[in-house]
XYZ file of C-alpha atoms in Angstrom:
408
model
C 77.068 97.371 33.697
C 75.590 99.288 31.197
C 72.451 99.909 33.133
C 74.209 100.773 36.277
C 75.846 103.537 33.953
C 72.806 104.926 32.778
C 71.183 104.967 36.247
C 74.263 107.057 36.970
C 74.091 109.420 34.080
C 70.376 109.460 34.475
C 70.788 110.602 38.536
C 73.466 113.040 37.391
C 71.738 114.577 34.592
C 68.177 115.046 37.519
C 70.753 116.455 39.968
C 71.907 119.010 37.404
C 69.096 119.852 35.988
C 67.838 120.748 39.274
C 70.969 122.535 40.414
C 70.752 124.661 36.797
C 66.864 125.276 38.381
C 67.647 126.653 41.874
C 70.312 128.365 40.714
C 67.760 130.212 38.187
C 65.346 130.710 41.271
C 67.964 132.329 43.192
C 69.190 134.817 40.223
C 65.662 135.594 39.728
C 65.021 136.684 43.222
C 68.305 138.796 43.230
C 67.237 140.177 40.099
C 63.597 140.866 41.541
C 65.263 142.673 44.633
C 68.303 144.304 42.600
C 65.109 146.009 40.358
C 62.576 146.061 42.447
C 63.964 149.598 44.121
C 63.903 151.034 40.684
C 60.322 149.446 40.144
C 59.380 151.350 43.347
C 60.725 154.753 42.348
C 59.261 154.464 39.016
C 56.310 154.168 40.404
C 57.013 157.169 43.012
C 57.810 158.877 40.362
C 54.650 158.259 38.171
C 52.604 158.067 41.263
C 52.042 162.169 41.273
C 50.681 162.468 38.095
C 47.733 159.683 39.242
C 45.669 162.307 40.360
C 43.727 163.753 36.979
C 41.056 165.868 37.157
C 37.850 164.359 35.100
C 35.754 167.061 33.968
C 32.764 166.856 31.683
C 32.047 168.685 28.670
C 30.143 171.506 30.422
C 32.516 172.063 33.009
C 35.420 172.516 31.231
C 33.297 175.203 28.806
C 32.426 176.335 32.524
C 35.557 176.562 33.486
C 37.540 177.639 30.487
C 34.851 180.268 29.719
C 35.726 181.880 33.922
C 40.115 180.997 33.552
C 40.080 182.960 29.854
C 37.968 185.550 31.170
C 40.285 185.801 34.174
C 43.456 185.905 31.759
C 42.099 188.370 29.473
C 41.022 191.244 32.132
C 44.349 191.086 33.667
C 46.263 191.358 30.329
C 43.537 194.591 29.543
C 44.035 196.076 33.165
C 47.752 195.963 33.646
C 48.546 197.173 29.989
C 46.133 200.517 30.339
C 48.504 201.000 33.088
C 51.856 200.463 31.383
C 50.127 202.385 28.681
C 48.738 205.291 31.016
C 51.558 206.150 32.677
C 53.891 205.853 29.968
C 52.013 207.721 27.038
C 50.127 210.448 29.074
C 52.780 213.180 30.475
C 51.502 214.220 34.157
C 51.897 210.628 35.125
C 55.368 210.245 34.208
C 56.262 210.521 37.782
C 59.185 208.506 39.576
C 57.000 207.375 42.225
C 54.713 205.774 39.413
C 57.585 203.860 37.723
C 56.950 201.280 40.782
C 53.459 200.718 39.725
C 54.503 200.236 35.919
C 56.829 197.058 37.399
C 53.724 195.973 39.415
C 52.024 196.387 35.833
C 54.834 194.505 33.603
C 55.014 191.960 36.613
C 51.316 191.120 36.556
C 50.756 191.349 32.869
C 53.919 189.104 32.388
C 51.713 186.312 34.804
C 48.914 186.444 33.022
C 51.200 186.219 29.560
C 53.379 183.705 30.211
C 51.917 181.735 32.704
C 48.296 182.233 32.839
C 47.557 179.993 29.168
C 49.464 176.940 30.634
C 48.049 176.256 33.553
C 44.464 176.788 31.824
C 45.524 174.579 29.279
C 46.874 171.542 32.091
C 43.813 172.177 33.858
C 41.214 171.668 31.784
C 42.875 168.419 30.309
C 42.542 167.330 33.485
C 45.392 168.474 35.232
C 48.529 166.554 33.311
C 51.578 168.027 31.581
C 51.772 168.024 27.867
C 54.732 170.544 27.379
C 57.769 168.648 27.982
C 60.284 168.270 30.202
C 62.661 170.994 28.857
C 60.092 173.916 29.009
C 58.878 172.774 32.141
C 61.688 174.373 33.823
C 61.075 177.489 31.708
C 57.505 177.523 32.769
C 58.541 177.277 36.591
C 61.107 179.888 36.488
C 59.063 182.384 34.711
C 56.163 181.407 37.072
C 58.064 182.124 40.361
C 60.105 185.322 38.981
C 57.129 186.939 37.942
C 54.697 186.320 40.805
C 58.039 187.223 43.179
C 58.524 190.476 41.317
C 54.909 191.045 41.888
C 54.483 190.767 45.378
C 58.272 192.232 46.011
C 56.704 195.315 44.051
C 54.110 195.898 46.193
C 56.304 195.280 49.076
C 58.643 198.658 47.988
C 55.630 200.609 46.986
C 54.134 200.507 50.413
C 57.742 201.125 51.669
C 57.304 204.051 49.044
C 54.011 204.917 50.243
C 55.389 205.616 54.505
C 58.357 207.301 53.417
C 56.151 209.811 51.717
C 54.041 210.201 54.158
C 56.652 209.997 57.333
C 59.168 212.394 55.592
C 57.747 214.869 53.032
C 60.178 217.121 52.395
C 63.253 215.010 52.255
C 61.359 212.699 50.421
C 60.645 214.246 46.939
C 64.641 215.296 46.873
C 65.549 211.464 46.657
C 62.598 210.504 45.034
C 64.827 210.780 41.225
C 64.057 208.910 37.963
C 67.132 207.051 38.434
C 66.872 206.027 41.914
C 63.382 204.187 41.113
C 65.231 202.153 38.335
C 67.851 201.016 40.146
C 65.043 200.109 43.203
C 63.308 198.058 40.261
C 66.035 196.474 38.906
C 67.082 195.360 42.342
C 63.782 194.071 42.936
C 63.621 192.201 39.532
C 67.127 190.325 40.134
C 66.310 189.284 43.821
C 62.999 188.060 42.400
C 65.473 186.213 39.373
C 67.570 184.496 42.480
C 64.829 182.352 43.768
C 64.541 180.830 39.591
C 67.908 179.649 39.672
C 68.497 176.951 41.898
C 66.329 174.753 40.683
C 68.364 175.783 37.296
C 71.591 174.780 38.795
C 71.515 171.402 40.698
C 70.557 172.940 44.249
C 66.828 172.182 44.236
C 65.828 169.718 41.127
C 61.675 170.547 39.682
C 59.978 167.231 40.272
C 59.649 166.671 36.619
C 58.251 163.993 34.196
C 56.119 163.402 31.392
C 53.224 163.735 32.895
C 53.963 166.065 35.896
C 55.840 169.829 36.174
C 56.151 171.038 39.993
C 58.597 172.983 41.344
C 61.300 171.270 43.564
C 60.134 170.166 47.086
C 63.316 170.424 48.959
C 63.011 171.299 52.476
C 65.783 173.967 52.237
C 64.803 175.397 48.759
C 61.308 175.419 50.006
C 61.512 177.415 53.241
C 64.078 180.291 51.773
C 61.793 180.548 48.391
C 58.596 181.067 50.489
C 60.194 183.143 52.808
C 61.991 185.698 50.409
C 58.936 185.307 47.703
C 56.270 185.764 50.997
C 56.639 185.792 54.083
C 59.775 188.405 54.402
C 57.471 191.021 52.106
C 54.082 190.294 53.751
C 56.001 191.426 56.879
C 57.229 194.386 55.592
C 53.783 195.296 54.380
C 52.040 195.312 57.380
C 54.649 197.105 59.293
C 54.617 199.913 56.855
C 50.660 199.569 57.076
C 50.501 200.102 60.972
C 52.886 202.906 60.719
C 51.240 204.644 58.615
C 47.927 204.362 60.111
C 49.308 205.369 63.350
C 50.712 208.342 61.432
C 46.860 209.157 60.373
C 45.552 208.761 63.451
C 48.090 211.218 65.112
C 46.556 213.310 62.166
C 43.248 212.502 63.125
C 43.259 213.704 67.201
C 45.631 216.644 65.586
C 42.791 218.192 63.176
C 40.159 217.208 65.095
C 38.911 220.393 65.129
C 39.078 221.520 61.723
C 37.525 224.692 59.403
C 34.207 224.829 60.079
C 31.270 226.295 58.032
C 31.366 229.256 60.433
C 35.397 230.220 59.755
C 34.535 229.833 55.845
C 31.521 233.108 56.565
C 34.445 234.478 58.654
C 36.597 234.166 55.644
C 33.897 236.149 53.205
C 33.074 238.959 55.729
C 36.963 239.381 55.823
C 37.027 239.533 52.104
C 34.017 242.270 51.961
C 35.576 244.120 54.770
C 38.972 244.502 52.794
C 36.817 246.116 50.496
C 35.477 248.327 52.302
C 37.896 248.998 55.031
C 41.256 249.081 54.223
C 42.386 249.483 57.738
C 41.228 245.710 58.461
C 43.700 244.263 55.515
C 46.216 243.274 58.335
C 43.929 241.403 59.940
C 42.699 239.801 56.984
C 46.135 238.725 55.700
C 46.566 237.271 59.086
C 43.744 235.325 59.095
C 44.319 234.274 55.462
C 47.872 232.910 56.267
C 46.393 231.189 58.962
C 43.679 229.478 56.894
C 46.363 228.601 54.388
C 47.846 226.800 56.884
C 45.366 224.933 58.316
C 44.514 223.939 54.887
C 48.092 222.601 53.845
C 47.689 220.302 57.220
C 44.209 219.343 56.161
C 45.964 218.410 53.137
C 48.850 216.361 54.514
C 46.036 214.820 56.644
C 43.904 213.928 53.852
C 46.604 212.463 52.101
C 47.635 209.972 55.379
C 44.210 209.032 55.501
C 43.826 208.094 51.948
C 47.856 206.364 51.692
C 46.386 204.421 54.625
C 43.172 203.117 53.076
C 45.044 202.589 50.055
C 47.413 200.367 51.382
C 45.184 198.679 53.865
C 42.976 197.608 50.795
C 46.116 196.302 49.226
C 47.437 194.564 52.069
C 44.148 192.845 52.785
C 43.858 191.749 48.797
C 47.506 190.186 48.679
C 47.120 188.551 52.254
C 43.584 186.934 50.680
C 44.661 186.071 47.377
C 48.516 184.560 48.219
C 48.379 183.615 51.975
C 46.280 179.907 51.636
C 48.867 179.036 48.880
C 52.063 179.986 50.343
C 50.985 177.888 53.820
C 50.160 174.844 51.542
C 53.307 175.059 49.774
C 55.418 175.510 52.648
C 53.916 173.014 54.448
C 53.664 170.633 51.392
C 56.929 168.338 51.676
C 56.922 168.476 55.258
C 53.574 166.683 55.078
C 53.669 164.723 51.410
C 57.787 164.481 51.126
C 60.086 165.896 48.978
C 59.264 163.214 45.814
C 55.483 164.759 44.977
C 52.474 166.322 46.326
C 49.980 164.551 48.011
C 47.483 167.370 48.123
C 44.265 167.072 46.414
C 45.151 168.774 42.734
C 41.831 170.631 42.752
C 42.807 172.172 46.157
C 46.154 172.898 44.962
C 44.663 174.405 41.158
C 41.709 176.473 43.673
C 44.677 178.127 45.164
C 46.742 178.760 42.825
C 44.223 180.805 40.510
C 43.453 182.828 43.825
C 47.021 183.850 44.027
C 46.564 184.832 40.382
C 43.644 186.747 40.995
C 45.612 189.534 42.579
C 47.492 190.163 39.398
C 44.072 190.884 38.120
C 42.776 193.045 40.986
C 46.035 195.375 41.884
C 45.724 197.931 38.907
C 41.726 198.563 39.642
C 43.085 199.129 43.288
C 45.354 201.806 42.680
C 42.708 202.994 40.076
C 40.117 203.586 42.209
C 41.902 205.739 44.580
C 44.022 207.513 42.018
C 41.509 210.150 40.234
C 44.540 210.721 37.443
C 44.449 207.128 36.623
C 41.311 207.124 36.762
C 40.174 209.541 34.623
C 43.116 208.467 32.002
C 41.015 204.460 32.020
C 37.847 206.151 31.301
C 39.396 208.136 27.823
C 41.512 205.104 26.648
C 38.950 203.319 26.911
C 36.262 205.267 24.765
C 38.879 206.213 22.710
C 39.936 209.935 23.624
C 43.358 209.598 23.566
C 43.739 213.146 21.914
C 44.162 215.799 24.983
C 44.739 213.697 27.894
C 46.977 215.966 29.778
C 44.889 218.905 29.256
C 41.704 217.174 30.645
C 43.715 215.680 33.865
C 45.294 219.895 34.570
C 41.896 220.746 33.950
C 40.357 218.603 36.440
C 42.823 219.141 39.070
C 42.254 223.435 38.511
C 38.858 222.486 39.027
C 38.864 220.241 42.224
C 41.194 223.160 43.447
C 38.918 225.559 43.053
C 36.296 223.626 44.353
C 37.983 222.590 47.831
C 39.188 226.590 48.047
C 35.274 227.603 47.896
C 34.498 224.763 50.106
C 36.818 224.509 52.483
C 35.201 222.204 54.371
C 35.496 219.454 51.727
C 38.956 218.425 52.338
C 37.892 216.817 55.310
């Protein structure tokens, strides 16, 4: 009896045992598949910051020694032109207060943004900042590269109207019409920062990664209003206005010639001499005037036109790779990271910052005022600034009134 009861206790005791045991098993395996979706985003989530840049000790002098150089010429180059047209009096112009925003736009890149994306890229490409200031970083990455291109976007807008309507043009052209154009520029460029900010569009953002959100929506109306939407504009403006100077050009294409400039002396002698021939002279004086105030106007399509076209072709180089691979980026990789090679991405990137660099040598090198202020800043004549610029205008006036022929 007693044996037949332990046999019993000893089956029931297996049976429950192995009961306790499946059951176990089968809480496991929920567990396993209850976590295992969590497992897989953590590991989405981690996955984007698996791509690190290895560099050895001479490349990242190498390349440190070429990203500082880059961020210190376009801090020196965008503040001589905050500080040239601010501090010297004949460039105090409305039509310049555009190019100081290009100026605080760029030099606010290469401030605020420039030092920590050197800094992530020569540790190899992972974020060390946090997760709070990533968001700062972002925002003050994409308002400031907006405002920069949305900048150059008016100016050429600035640039047609000028040349398409010159004498309604100056009467609008007022101090306090440019602000308000800058400030409007400045606050669209502000828009695109804040969805991210405010739940629309959340930054893909972790310890070891800081991108800007790859929503499909967010990503096609940022690119468009940051890019696309002002590359557009600027090469509209750019055709009209080179139509505009080649009207100008099949207009003067016969233009003062050596000969009319002897005509012009012999006239001179003759009044002189003859006073019966001053009529004629003062005819012929008003018409050479004139013909020299259209030379002008022509002169000045022609160089608007190069101007722009150079500045066109520098933004369309320098921004249009990256904006493509960022619009087409979570199309391709999805809307949880980027799948793009980080060195292509990094390449890019610093190419886009290269025209922050490059715009205020542009408008130097076709603006002789500008110019000619650069060259005394920097050797240190800042005493009689504005005399020297008057002085060198009188003198290329004088010089194309002798030579006519020079303004072509």
């Amino acid at each position: 009896m007693r044996s037949s009861l332990s046999e019993d206790s000893l089956q029931d005791h297996v049976v429950s045992s192995l009961t306790s045991k499946i059951l176990d098993l089968r809480v496991g395996t929920v567990q396993d598949t209850a976590t295992s979706p969590a497992l897989s985003l953590m590991e989405n989530e981690t996955s984007c910051g698996e791509q690190i840049l290895s560099y050895g000790k001479m490349e990242k002098v190498l390349i440190g020694g070429v990203l500082t150089m880059l961020t210190f010429l376009t801090i020196c180059g965008n503040l001589l032109v905050v500080i040239s047209v601010c501090f010297v009096k004949k460039l105090k112009q409305p039509s310049n207060y555009l190019i100081v925003s290009l100026a605080v736009a760029d030099l606010s890149v290469a401030v605020a943004v420039m030092p920590f994306v050197s800094i992530t890229d020569l540790i190899g490409g992972q974020w060390i900042f946090g997760r709070v200031f990533c968001n700062v970083f972002i925002a003050m990455d994409v308002m400031c590269c907006t405002a920069s291109i949305m900048t150059l976007c008016v100016i050429s807008i600035d640039r047609y109207l000028g040349i398409t309507k010159p004498l309604t043009y100056p009467v609008r052209q007022s101090g306090k019409c440019m602000a308000k154009i800058v400030l409007f520029v400045w606050l669209l460029s502000a828009s695109i920062t804040l969805p991210p900010l405010f739940g629309w569009a959340q930054n893909v953002n972790d310890d070891n990664v800081c991108l800007i959100s790859q929503d499909l929506g967010y990503t096609v109306y940022s690119t468009a209003v940051a890019f696309y939407i002002p590359m557009s504009v600027m090469l509209i403006m750019y055709y009209r206005i080179y139509r505009a100077a080649k009207i100008s050009v099949a207009k003067h294409a016969i233009a003062i010639t050596p000969k009319a400039v002897e005509d012009s002396t012999d006239c001179v002698s003759a009044v002189l001499k003859l006073q019966r021939e001053v009529e004629e002279c003062a005819s012929f004086s008003r018409l050479l005037r004139s013909e020299r105030r259209n030379i002008s106007i022509f002169k000045r399509e022609q160089k608007a036109a190069a101007t722009l076209g150079i500045v066109v072709g520098a933004f369309s180089v320098c921004w249009l790779p990256f904006f493509l691979l960022s619009t087409a980026r979570p199309f391709v990789c999805g809307v949880r990271c980027s799948c793009v090679p980080l060195w292509v991405e990094r390449t890019l990137l610093w190419l886009g910052y290269a025209n922050s660099l490059i715009n205020p040598f542009i408008y130097a090198f076709f603006n002789r005022d500008l110019r000619t202020t650069y060259q005394n800043i920097i050797c240190c004549r800042y005493r009689n600034i504005n005399r020297k610029l008057s002085a060198a205008s009188m003198h290329e006036a004088l010089r194309l009134a002798e030579r006519p022929e020079l303004m072509m």
